[in-house]
Amino acid sequence: MLRGFLYARISVEERNQKKYSIPAQIARMEEHCRVNHIKICDTFIDDGISAATIKKRKELCRMLDSLDNADIVLFTQLDRFSRNVLDANRLLEQFEKHNVSFRAVDEDDIDTSTADGRFIFNLKVNLAERERIKTSERIKAVNEFKRKNKQVTFGVGPTGYEVKDHKWVTNEKATMIYDLFDTYIKTGSRQAAREMLARKYDYDCEPSTVSHFLSQKCYTGEYKGIPDYYPQIITIEMWKEAERLRKEMCVRNRAVGIVYIFRGLLRCKYCGHIM
């Protein structure tokens, strides 16, 4: 009796489609094992994971480390297993080293234990990769079109913005962002800007958060080379001046060349600030 591994995968986008559900895949493979007298030795499930790469699929990687305990690996359809030509052929080589074949139970022509099955496998993987790339290109084109028309392409924007009627608008934190840049430009100090946020807006944050805000060119309205994608909070001149000051600070810090081994670890017991 052959020793079998079952492999099931579903992406986030497919979770609402019953035919791709994990229970449906497992049930189909279990029935195939019963009819074909295959002993199920283990089941591997990647839930909410794309098939684009191997590394992100932890259960697939775990299965690859256990191939000595199986004779065949089952999955329902090829796109559950791989949609990348290079990855698919690497998997095939790895399986062959352990004398393990794999089979798509819902696609009779994909069975690497036969020469024709190997040929069909390579053919279908190439077609699957082509469709995956074309889908990615279509999504990219749609997003580029939306951005050029100032439409939202993602749900969460930078601090100071929110979505209204499918467009980006400023919210109550936009004034805070302006004051942050203004204070930093006038003082040249992240700490002064940080203290202003805490005092005026009750917004307590780390110096790294201040640096993150100051590095965001989107506050000038520009995003990925598209002007006026966001409503402008600061002028381009303010952003350039803040950027100049940040770079000067980095140069000064490197020039000092002193390593503080407890930097960022010690806090004042009275105010809680990093010492």
Tab-separated table of C-alpha atoms in Angstrom:
chain	number	residue	atom	x	y	z
A	1	MET	CA	0.000	0.000	0.000
A	2	LEU	CA	1.320	3.421	-0.979
A	3	ARG	CA	2.036	5.942	1.773
A	4	GLY	CA	0.385	9.245	0.934
A	5	PHE	CA	0.628	12.884	1.990
A	6	LEU	CA	-2.326	15.200	1.414
A	7	TYR	CA	-1.643	18.843	0.557
A	8	ALA	CA	-4.375	21.512	0.560
A	9	ARG	CA	-4.026	25.246	-0.031
A	10	ILE	CA	-6.342	28.207	-0.309
A	11	SER	CA	-5.629	31.900	-0.804
A	12	VAL	CA	-7.376	34.702	1.062
A	13	GLU	CA	-9.332	35.644	-2.071
A	14	GLU	CA	-10.657	32.079	-2.488
A	15	ARG	CA	-11.980	31.569	1.049
A	16	ASN	CA	-15.556	32.420	0.033
A	17	GLN	CA	-15.546	29.943	-2.855
A	18	LYS	CA	-16.876	26.574	-1.674
A	19	LYS	CA	-15.149	24.535	-4.378
A	20	TYR	CA	-11.757	25.693	-3.094
A	21	SER	CA	-12.504	25.270	0.627
A	22	ILE	CA	-10.011	23.274	2.690
A	23	PRO	CA	-12.650	20.726	3.871
A	24	ALA	CA	-13.740	20.176	0.248
A	25	GLN	CA	-10.156	19.557	-0.860
A	26	ILE	CA	-9.448	17.180	2.027
A	27	ALA	CA	-12.670	15.224	1.460
A	28	ARG	CA	-11.894	14.794	-2.242
A	29	MET	CA	-8.361	13.526	-1.528
A	30	GLU	CA	-9.518	11.172	1.232
A	31	GLU	CA	-12.035	9.606	-1.142
A	32	HIS	CA	-9.308	9.161	-3.763
A	33	CYS	CA	-7.091	7.424	-1.188
A	34	ARG	CA	-9.916	5.103	-0.146
A	35	VAL	CA	-10.648	4.049	-3.734
A	36	ASN	CA	-6.980	3.641	-4.681
A	37	HIS	CA	-5.829	1.990	-1.432
A	38	ILE	CA	-3.456	4.756	-0.388
A	39	LYS	CA	-2.591	5.069	3.286
A	40	ILE	CA	-2.804	8.678	4.517
A	41	CYS	CA	0.306	9.363	6.613
A	42	ASP	CA	-0.032	13.126	7.092
A	43	THR	CA	-2.009	16.177	5.963
A	44	PHE	CA	-0.513	19.598	5.218
A	45	ILE	CA	-2.648	22.744	4.941
A	46	ASP	CA	-1.592	26.255	3.879
A	47	ASP	CA	-4.604	28.422	4.684
A	48	GLY	CA	-4.680	31.936	3.237
A	49	ILE	CA	-1.411	31.579	1.301
A	50	SER	CA	-0.703	32.412	-2.347
A	51	ALA	CA	0.842	29.810	-4.647
A	52	ALA	CA	3.323	32.305	-6.088
A	53	THR	CA	6.320	31.119	-4.043
A	54	ILE	CA	7.380	28.127	-1.955
A	55	LYS	CA	9.058	29.978	0.930
A	56	LYS	CA	5.849	31.575	2.255
A	57	ARG	CA	4.051	28.205	2.441
A	58	LYS	CA	5.184	26.833	5.787
A	59	GLU	CA	3.214	23.600	5.572
A	60	LEU	CA	4.558	22.847	2.103
A	61	CYS	CA	8.086	23.376	3.439
A	62	ARG	CA	7.322	21.080	6.371
A	63	MET	CA	6.073	18.449	3.947
A	64	LEU	CA	9.245	18.703	1.852
A	65	ASP	CA	11.284	17.957	4.968
A	66	SER	CA	9.246	14.761	5.511
A	67	LEU	CA	9.329	13.209	2.030
A	68	ASP	CA	11.154	10.103	3.264
A	69	ASN	CA	7.894	9.086	4.933
A	70	ALA	CA	5.778	9.093	1.750
A	71	ASP	CA	5.529	7.486	-1.663
A	72	ILE	CA	3.069	9.928	-3.218
A	73	VAL	CA	1.750	13.438	-2.540
A	74	LEU	CA	-1.822	14.268	-3.454
A	75	PHE	CA	-3.521	17.589	-4.133
A	76	THR	CA	-6.800	18.385	-5.875
A	77	GLN	CA	-5.680	20.639	-8.728
A	78	LEU	CA	-2.365	21.914	-10.034
A	79	ASP	CA	-3.019	25.511	-8.943
A	80	ARG	CA	-3.281	24.258	-5.334
A	81	PHE	CA	0.300	23.062	-5.660
A	82	SER	CA	2.253	25.491	-7.853
A	83	ARG	CA	1.768	28.300	-10.360
A	84	ASN	CA	5.438	29.057	-10.822
A	85	VAL	CA	7.484	27.191	-13.439
A	86	LEU	CA	10.835	27.431	-11.640
A	87	ASP	CA	9.373	26.400	-8.275
A	88	ALA	CA	7.422	23.543	-9.844
A	89	ASN	CA	10.498	22.048	-11.461
A	90	ARG	CA	12.515	22.442	-8.266
A	91	LEU	CA	9.770	20.567	-6.445
A	92	LEU	CA	9.804	17.865	-9.097
A	93	GLU	CA	13.573	17.414	-8.697
A	94	GLN	CA	13.280	17.252	-4.919
A	95	PHE	CA	10.481	14.689	-5.106
A	96	GLU	CA	12.484	12.523	-7.498
A	97	LYS	CA	15.440	12.451	-5.080
A	98	HIS	CA	13.149	10.805	-2.535
A	99	ASN	CA	11.378	8.574	-5.108
A	100	VAL	CA	8.099	10.385	-4.407
A	101	SER	CA	5.560	11.141	-7.131
A	102	PHE	CA	2.620	13.547	-6.946
A	103	ARG	CA	-0.857	13.491	-8.370
A	104	ALA	CA	-3.733	15.921	-8.890
A	105	VAL	CA	-6.825	13.892	-7.985
A	106	ASP	CA	-9.160	16.156	-10.003
A	107	GLU	CA	-6.886	16.249	-13.050
A	108	ASP	CA	-6.277	12.729	-14.350
A	109	ASP	CA	-3.477	13.816	-16.699
A	110	ILE	CA	-1.225	15.146	-13.918
A	111	ASP	CA	0.645	12.212	-12.440
A	112	THR	CA	4.456	12.409	-12.379
A	113	SER	CA	4.780	8.660	-12.080
A	114	THR	CA	4.285	8.502	-15.885
A	115	ALA	CA	6.149	10.181	-18.783
A	116	ASP	CA	2.931	11.655	-20.210
A	117	GLY	CA	1.974	12.897	-16.763
A	118	ARG	CA	5.302	14.726	-16.418
A	119	PHE	CA	4.844	16.331	-19.832
A	120	ILE	CA	1.300	17.520	-19.027
A	121	PHE	CA	2.500	18.722	-15.632
A	122	ASN	CA	5.156	21.001	-17.173
A	123	LEU	CA	2.732	22.220	-19.822
A	124	LYS	CA	0.035	23.137	-17.322
A	125	VAL	CA	2.472	24.802	-14.925
A	126	ASN	CA	3.623	27.059	-17.772
A	127	LEU	CA	0.013	27.964	-18.571
A	128	ALA	CA	-0.776	28.567	-14.885
A	129	GLU	CA	2.233	30.862	-14.486
A	130	ARG	CA	1.233	32.787	-17.612
A	131	GLU	CA	-2.271	33.342	-16.207
A	132	ARG	CA	-0.873	34.386	-12.818
A	133	ILE	CA	1.444	36.971	-14.417
A	134	LYS	CA	-1.300	38.304	-16.701
A	135	THR	CA	-3.651	38.640	-13.726
A	136	SER	CA	-0.964	40.576	-11.863
A	137	GLU	CA	-0.453	42.815	-14.895
A	138	ARG	CA	-4.198	43.479	-15.132
A	139	ILE	CA	-4.394	44.408	-11.442
A	140	LYS	CA	-1.350	46.675	-11.799
A	141	ALA	CA	-2.895	48.401	-14.834
A	142	VAL	CA	-6.192	48.928	-12.996
A	143	ASN	CA	-4.382	50.399	-9.969
A	144	GLU	CA	-2.311	52.713	-12.175
A	145	PHE	CA	-5.492	53.923	-13.887
A	146	LYS	CA	-7.145	54.541	-10.508
A	147	ARG	CA	-4.135	56.423	-9.168
A	148	LYS	CA	-4.014	58.677	-12.243
A	149	ASN	CA	-7.681	59.464	-11.632
A	150	LYS	CA	-6.960	60.145	-7.931
A	151	GLN	CA	-8.972	57.081	-6.868
A	152	VAL	CA	-8.132	55.002	-3.796
A	153	THR	CA	-6.251	51.735	-4.408
A	154	PHE	CA	-5.767	50.668	-0.765
A	155	GLY	CA	-7.758	51.018	2.427
A	156	VAL	CA	-5.404	52.508	5.016
A	157	GLY	CA	-3.550	55.700	4.186
A	158	PRO	CA	-0.887	57.788	5.931
A	159	THR	CA	-1.708	59.512	9.213
A	160	GLY	CA	-3.683	62.653	8.396
A	161	TYR	CA	-5.768	61.110	5.613
A	162	GLU	CA	-8.925	59.024	5.308
A	163	VAL	CA	-11.163	57.779	2.508
A	164	LYS	CA	-14.418	59.520	1.636
A	165	ASP	CA	-16.448	58.761	-1.512
A	166	HIS	CA	-13.514	56.728	-2.891
A	167	LYS	CA	-11.198	59.728	-2.608
A	168	TRP	CA	-8.490	60.703	-0.118
A	169	VAL	CA	-9.376	63.604	2.159
A	170	THR	CA	-7.593	65.112	5.155
A	171	ASN	CA	-8.841	64.410	8.674
A	172	GLU	CA	-8.326	65.990	12.089
A	173	LYS	CA	-4.693	64.819	12.263
A	174	ALA	CA	-3.643	66.821	9.206
A	175	THR	CA	-3.038	69.913	11.358
A	176	MET	CA	-0.878	67.801	13.679
A	177	ILE	CA	1.263	66.705	10.724
A	178	TYR	CA	1.691	70.312	9.583
A	179	ASP	CA	2.734	71.416	13.069
A	180	LEU	CA	5.179	68.506	13.264
A	181	PHE	CA	7.003	69.641	10.111
A	182	ASP	CA	6.829	73.301	11.140
A	183	THR	CA	8.306	72.610	14.589
A	184	TYR	CA	11.052	70.383	13.220
A	185	ILE	CA	12.055	72.938	10.574
A	186	LYS	CA	12.165	75.751	13.139
A	187	THR	CA	14.103	73.794	15.782
A	188	GLY	CA	15.978	71.139	13.811
A	189	SER	CA	15.134	68.753	16.656
A	190	ARG	CA	13.133	65.547	16.567
A	191	GLN	CA	12.810	65.697	20.331
A	192	ALA	CA	11.293	69.193	20.182
A	193	ALA	CA	8.819	67.997	17.554
A	194	ARG	CA	8.016	64.938	19.654
A	195	GLU	CA	7.427	67.015	22.770
A	196	MET	CA	5.144	69.351	20.798
A	197	LEU	CA	3.036	66.386	19.684
A	198	ALA	CA	2.713	65.134	23.248
A	199	ARG	CA	1.934	68.576	24.697
A	200	LYS	CA	-0.395	69.985	22.035
A	201	TYR	CA	-2.061	66.849	20.659
A	202	ASP	CA	-1.566	64.310	23.455
A	203	TYR	CA	0.192	62.166	20.851
A	204	ASP	CA	3.010	60.215	22.511
A	205	CYS	CA	5.353	58.466	20.083
A	206	GLU	CA	8.923	57.271	19.649
A	207	PRO	CA	11.579	59.340	17.814
A	208	SER	CA	11.464	56.755	15.006
A	209	THR	CA	7.788	57.617	14.447
A	210	VAL	CA	8.675	61.294	14.108
A	211	SER	CA	11.355	60.363	11.550
A	212	HIS	CA	8.823	58.249	9.661
A	213	PHE	CA	6.367	61.148	9.434
A	214	LEU	CA	9.101	63.536	8.288
A	215	SER	CA	10.199	61.176	5.495
A	216	GLN	CA	6.734	60.920	3.926
A	217	LYS	CA	6.649	62.923	0.700
A	218	CYS	CA	2.966	62.070	0.330
A	219	TYR	CA	2.168	65.002	2.640
A	220	THR	CA	3.075	67.272	-0.294
A	221	GLY	CA	0.293	65.534	-2.230
A	222	GLU	CA	2.591	63.426	-4.412
A	223	TYR	CA	2.381	59.614	-4.553
A	224	LYS	CA	4.532	57.425	-6.836
A	225	GLY	CA	5.252	60.384	-9.105
A	226	ILE	CA	1.585	61.407	-9.367
A	227	PRO	CA	1.072	65.005	-8.175
A	228	ASP	CA	-2.021	65.955	-6.157
A	229	TYR	CA	-2.928	62.325	-5.433
A	230	TYR	CA	-3.426	63.304	-1.799
A	231	PRO	CA	-4.710	66.682	-0.583
A	232	GLN	CA	-1.615	68.745	0.234
A	233	ILE	CA	-0.806	69.203	3.931
A	234	ILE	CA	2.656	70.760	3.600
A	235	THR	CA	4.463	72.495	0.747
A	236	ILE	CA	7.185	70.775	-1.226
A	237	GLU	CA	9.602	73.391	0.160
A	238	MET	CA	8.779	72.327	3.746
A	239	TRP	CA	9.378	68.672	2.916
A	240	LYS	CA	12.708	69.455	1.204
A	241	GLU	CA	13.873	71.489	4.184
A	242	ALA	CA	12.878	68.734	6.633
A	243	GLU	CA	14.660	66.186	4.435
A	244	ARG	CA	17.802	68.365	4.373
A	245	LEU	CA	17.813	68.628	8.163
A	246	ARG	CA	17.297	64.870	8.566
A	247	LYS	CA	20.228	64.090	6.267
A	248	GLU	CA	22.458	66.563	8.084
A	249	MET	CA	21.565	64.895	11.384
A	250	CYS	CA	22.484	61.469	9.961
A	251	VAL	CA	25.846	62.806	8.783
A	252	ARG	CA	26.558	64.348	12.196
A	253	ASN	CA	25.639	61.139	14.008
A	254	ARG	CA	27.960	59.096	11.792
A	255	ALA	CA	30.775	61.608	12.221
A	256	VAL	CA	30.714	61.326	16.002
A	257	GLY	CA	31.442	57.606	15.774
A	258	ILE	CA	30.466	56.879	19.385
A	259	VAL	CA	28.553	53.679	20.187
A	260	TYR	CA	26.132	53.886	23.116
A	261	ILE	CA	25.479	50.273	24.146
A	262	PHE	CA	22.399	51.097	26.249
A	263	ARG	CA	20.887	53.475	23.701
A	264	GLY	CA	17.118	53.060	23.506
A	265	LEU	CA	17.016	50.729	26.498
A	266	LEU	CA	16.971	53.114	29.468
A	267	ARG	CA	13.986	55.319	30.314
A	268	CYS	CA	13.511	58.140	32.815
A	269	LYS	CA	11.524	56.849	35.789
A	270	TYR	CA	9.683	60.170	36.087
A	271	CYS	CA	8.604	60.987	32.509
A	272	GLY	CA	9.168	57.659	30.732
A	273	HIS	CA	11.248	59.196	27.925
A	274	ILE	CA	14.167	57.231	26.430
A	275	MET	CA	17.497	58.387	27.873
